[in-house]
JSON list of C-alpha atoms in Angstrom, two decimals:
[
{"chain": "J", "resi": 1, "resn": "LYS", "atom": "CA", "xyz": [-26.80, 61.80, 13.97]},
{"chain": "J", "resi": 2, "resn": "GLY", "atom": "CA", "xyz": [-30.08, 59.98, 14.60]},
{"chain": "J", "resi": 3, "resn": "ALA", "atom": "CA", "xyz": [-31.72, 61.39, 11.48]},
{"chain": "J", "resi": 4, "resn": "ASN", "atom": "CA", "xyz": [-28.65, 60.44, 9.43]},
{"chain": "J", "resi": 5, "resn": "GLN", "atom": "CA", "xyz": [-28.88, 56.85, 10.66]},
{"chain": "J", "resi": 6, "resn": "ALA", "atom": "CA", "xyz": [-32.59, 56.68, 9.82]},
{"chain": "J", "resi": 7, "resn": "VAL", "atom": "CA", "xyz": [-31.90, 58.06, 6.35]},
{"chain": "J", "resi": 8, "resn": "MET", "atom": "CA", "xyz": [-29.10, 55.60, 5.61]},
{"chain": "J", "resi": 9, "resn": "ALA", "atom": "CA", "xyz": [-31.12, 52.63, 6.90]},
{"chain": "J", "resi": 10, "resn": "ALA", "atom": "CA", "xyz": [-34.04, 53.71, 4.68]},
{"chain": "J", "resi": 11, "resn": "LYS", "atom": "CA", "xyz": [-31.73, 54.04, 1.68]},
{"chain": "J", "resi": 12, "resn": "LEU", "atom": "CA", "xyz": [-30.56, 50.47, 2.34]},
{"chain": "J", "resi": 13, "resn": "GLY", "atom": "CA", "xyz": [-34.18, 49.30, 2.24]},
{"chain": "J", "resi": 14, "resn": "ALA", "atom": "CA", "xyz": [-35.12, 49.18, 5.92]},
{"chain": "J", "resi": 15, "resn": "LYS", "atom": "CA", "xyz": [-38.49, 50.41, 7.11]},
{"chain": "J", "resi": 16, "resn": "THR", "atom": "CA", "xyz": [-37.53, 53.29, 9.38]},
{"chain": "J", "resi": 17, "resn": "ALA", "atom": "CA", "xyz": [-39.20, 55.88, 11.58]},
{"chain": "J", "resi": 18, "resn": "LEU", "atom": "CA", "xyz": [-37.90, 58.78, 13.59]},
{"chain": "J", "resi": 19, "resn": "VAL", "atom": "CA", "xyz": [-39.11, 60.09, 16.95]},
{"chain": "J", "resi": 20, "resn": "ALA", "atom": "CA", "xyz": [-37.78, 63.62, 17.18]},
{"chain": "J", "resi": 21, "resn": "LYS", "atom": "CA", "xyz": [-38.41, 67.35, 17.44]},
{"chain": "J", "resi": 22, "resn": "LEU", "atom": "CA", "xyz": [-37.36, 69.82, 14.79]},
{"chain": "J", "resi": 23, "resn": "GLY", "atom": "CA", "xyz": [-37.46, 73.57, 14.82]},
{"chain": "J", "resi": 24, "resn": "THR", "atom": "CA", "xyz": [-39.35, 75.80, 12.42]},
{"chain": "J", "resi": 25, "resn": "ASP", "atom": "CA", "xyz": [-36.10, 76.99, 10.86]},
{"chain": "J", "resi": 26, "resn": "THR", "atom": "CA", "xyz": [-34.62, 76.16, 7.45]},
{"chain": "J", "resi": 27, "resn": "PHE", "atom": "CA", "xyz": [-32.75, 73.17, 8.93]},
{"chain": "J", "resi": 28, "resn": "GLY", "atom": "CA", "xyz": [-36.04, 71.70, 10.17]},
{"chain": "J", "resi": 29, "resn": "ASP", "atom": "CA", "xyz": [-37.74, 72.31, 6.83]},
{"chain": "J", "resi": 30, "resn": "ASN", "atom": "CA", "xyz": [-34.88, 70.65, 4.95]},
{"chain": "J", "resi": 31, "resn": "TYR", "atom": "CA", "xyz": [-34.77, 67.68, 7.34]},
{"chain": "J", "resi": 32, "resn": "ILE", "atom": "CA", "xyz": [-38.52, 67.04, 6.96]},
{"chain": "J", "resi": 33, "resn": "GLU", "atom": "CA", "xyz": [-38.27, 67.17, 3.18]},
{"chain": "J", "resi": 34, "resn": "ASN", "atom": "CA", "xyz": [-35.23, 64.87, 3.07]},
{"chain": "J", "resi": 35, "resn": "LEU", "atom": "CA", "xyz": [-36.74, 62.36, 5.51]},
{"chain": "J", "resi": 36, "resn": "LYS", "atom": "CA", "xyz": [-39.94, 62.21, 3.43]},
{"chain": "J", "resi": 37, "resn": "ASN", "atom": "CA", "xyz": [-38.00, 61.84, 0.18]},
{"chain": "J", "resi": 38, "resn": "VAL", "atom": "CA", "xyz": [-36.06, 58.80, 1.39]},
{"chain": "J", "resi": 39, "resn": "GLY", "atom": "CA", "xyz": [-39.09, 57.14, 2.97]},
{"chain": "J", "resi": 40, "resn": "VAL", "atom": "CA", "xyz": [-38.51, 57.66, 6.70]},
{"chain": "J", "resi": 41, "resn": "ASP", "atom": "CA", "xyz": [-41.79, 57.61, 8.65]},
{"chain": "J", "resi": 42, "resn": "ILE", "atom": "CA", "xyz": [-42.04, 61.10, 10.17]},
{"chain": "J", "resi": 43, "resn": "SER", "atom": "CA", "xyz": [-45.38, 60.65, 11.92]},
{"chain": "J", "resi": 44, "resn": "HIS", "atom": "CA", "xyz": [-43.58, 61.11, 15.28]},
{"chain": "J", "resi": 45, "resn": "VAL", "atom": "CA", "xyz": [-41.47, 64.08, 14.28]},
{"chain": "J", "resi": 46, "resn": "GLY", "atom": "CA", "xyz": [-42.82, 67.18, 15.99]},
{"chain": "J", "resi": 47, "resn": "ARG", "atom": "CA", "xyz": [-42.09, 70.79, 15.16]},
{"chain": "J", "resi": 48, "resn": "ILE", "atom": "CA", "xyz": [-41.61, 73.57, 17.67]},
{"chain": "J", "resi": 49, "resn": "GLU", "atom": "CA", "xyz": [-41.04, 77.28, 17.24]},
{"chain": "J", "resi": 50, "resn": "GLY", "atom": "CA", "xyz": [-37.32, 78.00, 17.13]},
{"chain": "J", "resi": 51, "resn": "ALA", "atom": "CA", "xyz": [-34.09, 76.37, 16.05]},
{"chain": "J", "resi": 52, "resn": "SER", "atom": "CA", "xyz": [-33.47, 72.75, 15.16]},
{"chain": "J", "resi": 53, "resn": "GLY", "atom": "CA", "xyz": [-30.60, 70.90, 16.78]},
{"chain": "J", "resi": 54, "resn": "VAL", "atom": "CA", "xyz": [-27.33, 70.92, 14.88]},
{"chain": "J", "resi": 55, "resn": "ALA", "atom": "CA", "xyz": [-23.98, 69.19, 15.22]},
{"chain": "J", "resi": 56, "resn": "THR", "atom": "CA", "xyz": [-20.63, 70.50, 14.06]},
{"chain": "J", "resi": 57, "resn": "ILE", "atom": "CA", "xyz": [-17.56, 68.32, 13.74]},
{"chain": "J", "resi": 58, "resn": "THR", "atom": "CA", "xyz": [-14.23, 69.94, 14.56]},
{"chain": "J", "resi": 59, "resn": "VAL", "atom": "CA", "xyz": [-10.82, 68.35, 13.95]},
{"chain": "J", "resi": 60, "resn": "ASP", "atom": "CA", "xyz": [-7.70, 69.33, 15.85]},
{"chain": "J", "resi": 61, "resn": "ASP", "atom": "CA", "xyz": [-4.06, 69.33, 14.71]},
{"chain": "J", "resi": 62, "resn": "MET", "atom": "CA", "xyz": [-3.71, 65.67, 15.76]},
{"chain": "J", "resi": 63, "resn": "ALA", "atom": "CA", "xyz": [-6.64, 64.67, 13.52]},
{"chain": "J", "resi": 64, "resn": "GLU", "atom": "CA", "xyz": [-8.86, 63.98, 16.53]},
{"chain": "J", "resi": 65, "resn": "ASN", "atom": "CA", "xyz": [-12.46, 64.95, 16.00]},
{"chain": "J", "resi": 66, "resn": "CYS", "atom": "CA", "xyz": [-14.96, 66.40, 18.42]},
{"chain": "J", "resi": 67, "resn": "ILE", "atom": "CA", "xyz": [-18.66, 66.71, 17.76]},
{"chain": "J", "resi": 68, "resn": "VAL", "atom": "CA", "xyz": [-20.20, 69.87, 19.17]},
{"chain": "J", "resi": 69, "resn": "ILE", "atom": "CA", "xyz": [-23.96, 69.48, 19.60]},
{"chain": "J", "resi": 70, "resn": "VAL", "atom": "CA", "xyz": [-26.36, 72.39, 19.98]},
{"chain": "J", "resi": 71, "resn": "GLY", "atom": "CA", "xyz": [-29.58, 70.72, 21.14]},
{"chain": "J", "resi": 72, "resn": "GLY", "atom": "CA", "xyz": [-32.18, 73.18, 19.87]},
{"chain": "J", "resi": 73, "resn": "ALA", "atom": "CA", "xyz": [-35.55, 71.49, 19.38]},
{"chain": "J", "resi": 74, "resn": "ASN", "atom": "CA", "xyz": [-34.07, 68.13, 20.42]},
{"chain": "J", "resi": 75, "resn": "ASN", "atom": "CA", "xyz": [-34.06, 69.41, 24.00]},
{"chain": "J", "resi": 76, "resn": "HIS", "atom": "CA", "xyz": [-37.86, 69.47, 23.89]},
{"chain": "J", "resi": 77, "resn": "LEU", "atom": "CA", "xyz": [-38.40, 65.80, 23.08]},
{"chain": "J", "resi": 78, "resn": "ASP", "atom": "CA", "xyz": [-40.19, 64.62, 26.21]},
{"chain": "J", "resi": 79, "resn": "ASP", "atom": "CA", "xyz": [-42.00, 61.73, 27.87]},
{"chain": "J", "resi": 80, "resn": "GLU", "atom": "CA", "xyz": [-45.25, 62.68, 26.13]},
{"chain": "J", "resi": 81, "resn": "ALA", "atom": "CA", "xyz": [-43.60, 62.17, 22.73]},
{"chain": "J", "resi": 82, "resn": "VAL", "atom": "CA", "xyz": [-42.42, 58.73, 23.89]},
{"chain": "J", "resi": 83, "resn": "GLU", "atom": "CA", "xyz": [-45.93, 57.80, 24.96]},
{"chain": "J", "resi": 84, "resn": "GLN", "atom": "CA", "xyz": [-47.33, 58.99, 21.64]},
{"chain": "J", "resi": 85, "resn": "ALA", "atom": "CA", "xyz": [-44.83, 56.69, 19.90]},
{"chain": "J", "resi": 86, "resn": "ARG", "atom": "CA", "xyz": [-45.76, 53.67, 22.09]},
{"chain": "J", "resi": 87, "resn": "THR", "atom": "CA", "xyz": [-47.24, 51.62, 19.24]},
{"chain": "J", "resi": 88, "resn": "LEU", "atom": "CA", "xyz": [-44.26, 52.35, 17.03]},
{"chain": "J", "resi": 89, "resn": "LEU", "atom": "CA", "xyz": [-41.88, 51.25, 19.79]},
{"chain": "J", "resi": 90, "resn": "GLU", "atom": "CA", "xyz": [-43.95, 48.15, 20.56]},
{"chain": "J", "resi": 91, "resn": "ASN", "atom": "CA", "xyz": [-43.75, 47.00, 16.95]},
{"chain": "J", "resi": 92, "resn": "SER", "atom": "CA", "xyz": [-40.13, 47.91, 16.20]},
{"chain": "J", "resi": 93, "resn": "LYS", "atom": "CA", "xyz": [-37.48, 45.26, 15.66]},
{"chain": "J", "resi": 94, "resn": "VAL", "atom": "CA", "xyz": [-34.60, 47.66, 16.29]},
{"chain": "J", "resi": 95, "resn": "VAL", "atom": "CA", "xyz": [-34.59, 50.89, 18.32]},
{"chain": "J", "resi": 96, "resn": "VAL", "atom": "CA", "xyz": [-31.56, 53.17, 18.22]},
{"chain": "J", "resi": 97, "resn": "PHE", "atom": "CA", "xyz": [-31.00, 55.78, 20.93]},
{"chain": "J", "resi": 98, "resn": "GLN", "atom": "CA", "xyz": [-28.97, 58.96, 20.64]},
{"chain": "J", "resi": 99, "resn": "GLN", "atom": "CA", "xyz": [-27.60, 61.28, 23.27]},
{"chain": "J", "resi": 100, "resn": "GLU", "atom": "CA", "xyz": [-28.97, 64.25, 21.34]},
{"chain": "J", "resi": 101, "resn": "ILE", "atom": "CA", "xyz": [-32.15, 64.33, 23.42]},
{"chain": "J", "resi": 102, "resn": "PRO", "atom": "CA", "xyz": [-32.64, 64.62, 27.18]},
{"chain": "J", "resi": 103, "resn": "LEU", "atom": "CA", "xyz": [-31.34, 61.59, 29.06]},
{"chain": "J", "resi": 104, "resn": "SER", "atom": "CA", "xyz": [-34.64, 61.38, 30.95]},
{"chain": "J", "resi": 105, "resn": "THR", "atom": "CA", "xyz": [-36.49, 60.94, 27.64]},
{"chain": "J", "resi": 106, "resn": "ASN", "atom": "CA", "xyz": [-34.16, 58.12, 26.58]},
{"chain": "J", "resi": 107, "resn": "LEU", "atom": "CA", "xyz": [-34.68, 56.44, 29.96]},
{"chain": "J", "resi": 108, "resn": "THR", "atom": "CA", "xyz": [-38.46, 56.74, 29.66]},
{"chain": "J", "resi": 109, "resn": "ALA", "atom": "CA", "xyz": [-38.34, 55.08, 26.24]},
{"chain": "J", "resi": 110, "resn": "LEU", "atom": "CA", "xyz": [-36.02, 52.33, 27.48]},
{"chain": "J", "resi": 111, "resn": "ARG", "atom": "CA", "xyz": [-38.31, 51.59, 30.43]},
{"chain": "J", "resi": 112, "resn": "LEU", "atom": "CA", "xyz": [-41.33, 51.52, 28.14]},
{"chain": "J", "resi": 113, "resn": "ILE", "atom": "CA", "xyz": [-39.66, 49.09, 25.75]},
{"chain": "J", "resi": 114, "resn": "LYS", "atom": "CA", "xyz": [-38.50, 46.89, 28.60]},
{"chain": "J", "resi": 115, "resn": "SER", "atom": "CA", "xyz": [-42.02, 46.74, 30.05]},
{"chain": "J", "resi": 116, "resn": "ILE", "atom": "CA", "xyz": [-43.80, 45.88, 26.79]},
{"chain": "J", "resi": 117, "resn": "ASN", "atom": "CA", "xyz": [-41.37, 43.80, 24.83]},
{"chain": "J", "resi": 118, "resn": "LYS", "atom": "CA", "xyz": [-39.61, 40.77, 26.24]},
{"chain": "J", "resi": 119, "resn": "ARG", "atom": "CA", "xyz": [-37.18, 40.39, 23.31]},
{"chain": "J", "resi": 120, "resn": "TYR", "atom": "CA", "xyz": [-35.46, 43.65, 24.31]},
{"chain": "J", "resi": 121, "resn": "ASN", "atom": "CA", "xyz": [-35.41, 42.73, 27.98]},
{"chain": "J", "resi": 122, "resn": "HIS", "atom": "CA", "xyz": [-32.37, 40.45, 27.78]},
{"chain": "J", "resi": 123, "resn": "TYR", "atom": "CA", "xyz": [-30.35, 42.92, 25.73]},
{"chain": "J", "resi": 124, "resn": "LEU", "atom": "CA", "xyz": [-31.18, 45.86, 27.99]},
{"chain": "J", "resi": 125, "resn": "GLN", "atom": "CA", "xyz": [-30.16, 43.92, 31.08]},
{"chain": "J", "resi": 126, "resn": "ARG", "atom": "CA", "xyz": [-26.83, 43.00, 29.49]},
{"chain": "J", "resi": 127, "resn": "CYS", "atom": "CA", "xyz": [-26.17, 46.63, 28.51]},
{"chain": "J", "resi": 128, "resn": "SER", "atom": "CA", "xyz": [-26.69, 47.85, 32.05]},
{"chain": "J", "resi": 129, "resn": "SER", "atom": "CA", "xyz": [-24.18, 45.42, 33.53]}
]
């Protein structure tokens, strides 16, 4: 989901970047190629041995959907990756978070943004209420 949002924003003309982990499988190879082709900054996309994360959408008889996420490489995005992306986060106008990575990693990134960038501070406080 996060990669899809970065791709669509880039296609609409936004300067986008992705902080993520991809596996060394065909999915990871295809994602990297697609992200590059549409202009998403992939300087903070790491690769690890193994499978990339995938999501499958199922629809029941009542037309209700359910997204089944298999985390794969996404489960390995950690605090170190957040720290390596510090400058990117400091200079970003918009940061989108997904629940496809460990919650602790999202929280680390949120705390970092809150500590370095006052314009996010107000929004983050309102979201936690």
